[in-house]
């Protein structure tokens, strides 16, 4: 279990948003991922040069870009 923002993520021990994204992105030229939770940092950590990572809201992040709230995600894209 891992606490998040207004949630608790429960997953298989070695599973994370990062491992899932890495697997899904194997055959993709570019990956776009936006997230507002601390658990989204696992996905940001595995993103490659040229991918688009967007942190939604405040807080430390590995994402390349940041927007204020979810309504800004569509405008950013």
PDB file of C-alpha atoms in Angstrom:
ATOM      1  CA  UNK A   1       0.000   0.000   0.000  1.00  0.00           C
ATOM      2  CA  UNK A   2       1.110   3.504  -0.773  1.00  0.00           C
ATOM      3  CA  UNK A   3      -0.629   6.696   0.323  1.00  0.00           C
ATOM      4  CA  UNK A   4      -1.453   9.191  -2.383  1.00  0.00           C
ATOM      5  CA  UNK A   5      -3.497  12.334  -2.694  1.00  0.00           C
ATOM      6  CA  UNK A   6      -6.956  11.422  -1.397  1.00  0.00           C
ATOM      7  CA  UNK A   7      -6.294   7.738  -2.262  1.00  0.00           C
ATOM      8  CA  UNK A   8      -4.350   4.714  -1.159  1.00  0.00           C
ATOM      9  CA  UNK A   9      -2.818   2.716  -4.028  1.00  0.00           C
ATOM     10  CA  UNK A  10      -2.754  -1.022  -3.462  1.00  0.00           C
ATOM     11  CA  UNK A  11      -0.756  -3.043  -5.982  1.00  0.00           C
ATOM     12  CA  UNK A  12       1.310  -6.131  -6.527  1.00  0.00           C
ATOM     13  CA  UNK A  13       4.681  -5.601  -4.882  1.00  0.00           C
ATOM     14  CA  UNK A  14       6.736  -4.818  -7.996  1.00  0.00           C
ATOM     15  CA  UNK A  15       3.980  -3.039  -9.923  1.00  0.00           C
ATOM     16  CA  UNK A  16       3.776   0.724 -10.220  1.00  0.00           C
ATOM     17  CA  UNK A  17       2.661   3.348 -12.681  1.00  0.00           C
ATOM     18  CA  UNK A  18       6.288   3.449 -13.795  1.00  0.00           C
ATOM     19  CA  UNK A  19       6.518  -0.253 -14.623  1.00  0.00           C
ATOM     20  CA  UNK A  20       3.144  -0.106 -16.372  1.00  0.00           C
ATOM     21  CA  UNK A  21       4.095   2.934 -18.447  1.00  0.00           C
ATOM     22  CA  UNK A  22       7.476   1.473 -19.389  1.00  0.00           C
ATOM     23  CA  UNK A  23       5.778  -1.655 -20.680  1.00  0.00           C
ATOM     24  CA  UNK A  24       3.079   0.234 -22.585  1.00  0.00           C
ATOM     25  CA  UNK A  25       5.632   2.624 -24.110  1.00  0.00           C
ATOM     26  CA  UNK A  26       7.938  -0.054 -25.540  1.00  0.00           C
ATOM     27  CA  UNK A  27       6.537   0.284 -29.048  1.00  0.00           C
ATOM     28  CA  UNK A  28       5.530   3.947 -28.856  1.00  0.00           C
ATOM     29  CA  UNK A  29       7.494   6.758 -30.430  1.00  0.00           C
ATOM     30  CA  UNK A  30       6.291   9.276 -27.840  1.00  0.00           C
ATOM     31  CA  UNK A  31       4.538   8.907 -24.503  1.00  0.00           C
ATOM     32  CA  UNK A  32       2.347  11.562 -22.886  1.00  0.00           C
ATOM     33  CA  UNK A  33       1.565  11.240 -19.173  1.00  0.00           C
ATOM     34  CA  UNK A  34      -0.131  13.763 -16.896  1.00  0.00           C
ATOM     35  CA  UNK A  35      -0.657  13.238 -13.194  1.00  0.00           C
ATOM     36  CA  UNK A  36      -1.485  14.994  -9.955  1.00  0.00           C
ATOM     37  CA  UNK A  37      -0.466  12.395  -7.387  1.00  0.00           C
ATOM     38  CA  UNK A  38       2.763  11.348  -5.717  1.00  0.00           C
ATOM     39  CA  UNK A  39       2.354   7.884  -7.244  1.00  0.00           C
ATOM     40  CA  UNK A  40       2.549   9.464 -10.716  1.00  0.00           C
ATOM     41  CA  UNK A  41       6.206  10.247 -10.024  1.00  0.00           C
ATOM     42  CA  UNK A  42       7.023   6.589 -10.778  1.00  0.00           C
ATOM     43  CA  UNK A  43       5.781   7.152 -14.324  1.00  0.00           C
ATOM     44  CA  UNK A  44       7.620  10.452 -14.699  1.00  0.00           C
ATOM     45  CA  UNK A  45      10.831   8.700 -13.619  1.00  0.00           C
ATOM     46  CA  UNK A  46      10.780   6.213 -16.520  1.00  0.00           C
ATOM     47  CA  UNK A  47       9.917   8.669 -19.263  1.00  0.00           C
ATOM     48  CA  UNK A  48      12.422   9.107 -22.075  1.00  0.00           C
ATOM     49  CA  UNK A  49      13.830  12.164 -23.808  1.00  0.00           C
ATOM     50  CA  UNK A  50      11.123  13.444 -26.124  1.00  0.00           C
ATOM     51  CA  UNK A  51       8.246  12.148 -23.988  1.00  0.00           C
ATOM     52  CA  UNK A  52       5.810  14.647 -22.486  1.00  0.00           C
ATOM     53  CA  UNK A  53       5.428  14.554 -18.704  1.00  0.00           C
ATOM     54  CA  UNK A  54       3.002  16.964 -17.045  1.00  0.00           C
ATOM     55  CA  UNK A  55       2.646  17.522 -13.308  1.00  0.00           C
ATOM     56  CA  UNK A  56      -0.819  18.786 -12.390  1.00  0.00           C
ATOM     57  CA  UNK A  57      -0.740  21.069  -9.353  1.00  0.00           C
ATOM     58  CA  UNK A  58       1.869  21.940  -6.766  1.00  0.00           C
ATOM     59  CA  UNK A  59       4.633  19.804  -5.297  1.00  0.00           C
ATOM     60  CA  UNK A  60       8.053  18.472  -6.189  1.00  0.00           C
ATOM     61  CA  UNK A  61       8.179  16.551  -9.439  1.00  0.00           C
ATOM     62  CA  UNK A  62      10.326  14.890 -12.069  1.00  0.00           C
ATOM     63  CA  UNK A  63       7.897  16.010 -14.773  1.00  0.00           C
ATOM     64  CA  UNK A  64       9.184  18.302 -17.486  1.00  0.00           C
ATOM     65  CA  UNK A  65       6.061  20.490 -17.535  1.00  0.00           C
ATOM     66  CA  UNK A  66       3.566  21.715 -14.947  1.00  0.00           C
ATOM     67  CA  UNK A  67       0.009  23.030 -15.106  1.00  0.00           C
ATOM     68  CA  UNK A  68      -2.114  24.450 -12.302  1.00  0.00           C
ATOM     69  CA  UNK A  69      -5.096  22.097 -12.503  1.00  0.00           C
ATOM     70  CA  UNK A  70      -6.786  19.445 -14.626  1.00  0.00           C
ATOM     71  CA  UNK A  71      -8.567  22.001 -16.795  1.00  0.00           C
ATOM     72  CA  UNK A  72      -5.154  23.235 -17.941  1.00  0.00           C
ATOM     73  CA  UNK A  73      -4.058  19.803 -19.217  1.00  0.00           C
ATOM     74  CA  UNK A  74      -6.133  20.015 -22.415  1.00  0.00           C
ATOM     75  CA  UNK A  75      -4.894  23.538 -23.086  1.00  0.00           C
ATOM     76  CA  UNK A  76      -1.283  22.397 -22.622  1.00  0.00           C
ATOM     77  CA  UNK A  77      -1.711  19.574 -25.106  1.00  0.00           C
TER      78      UNK A  77
END
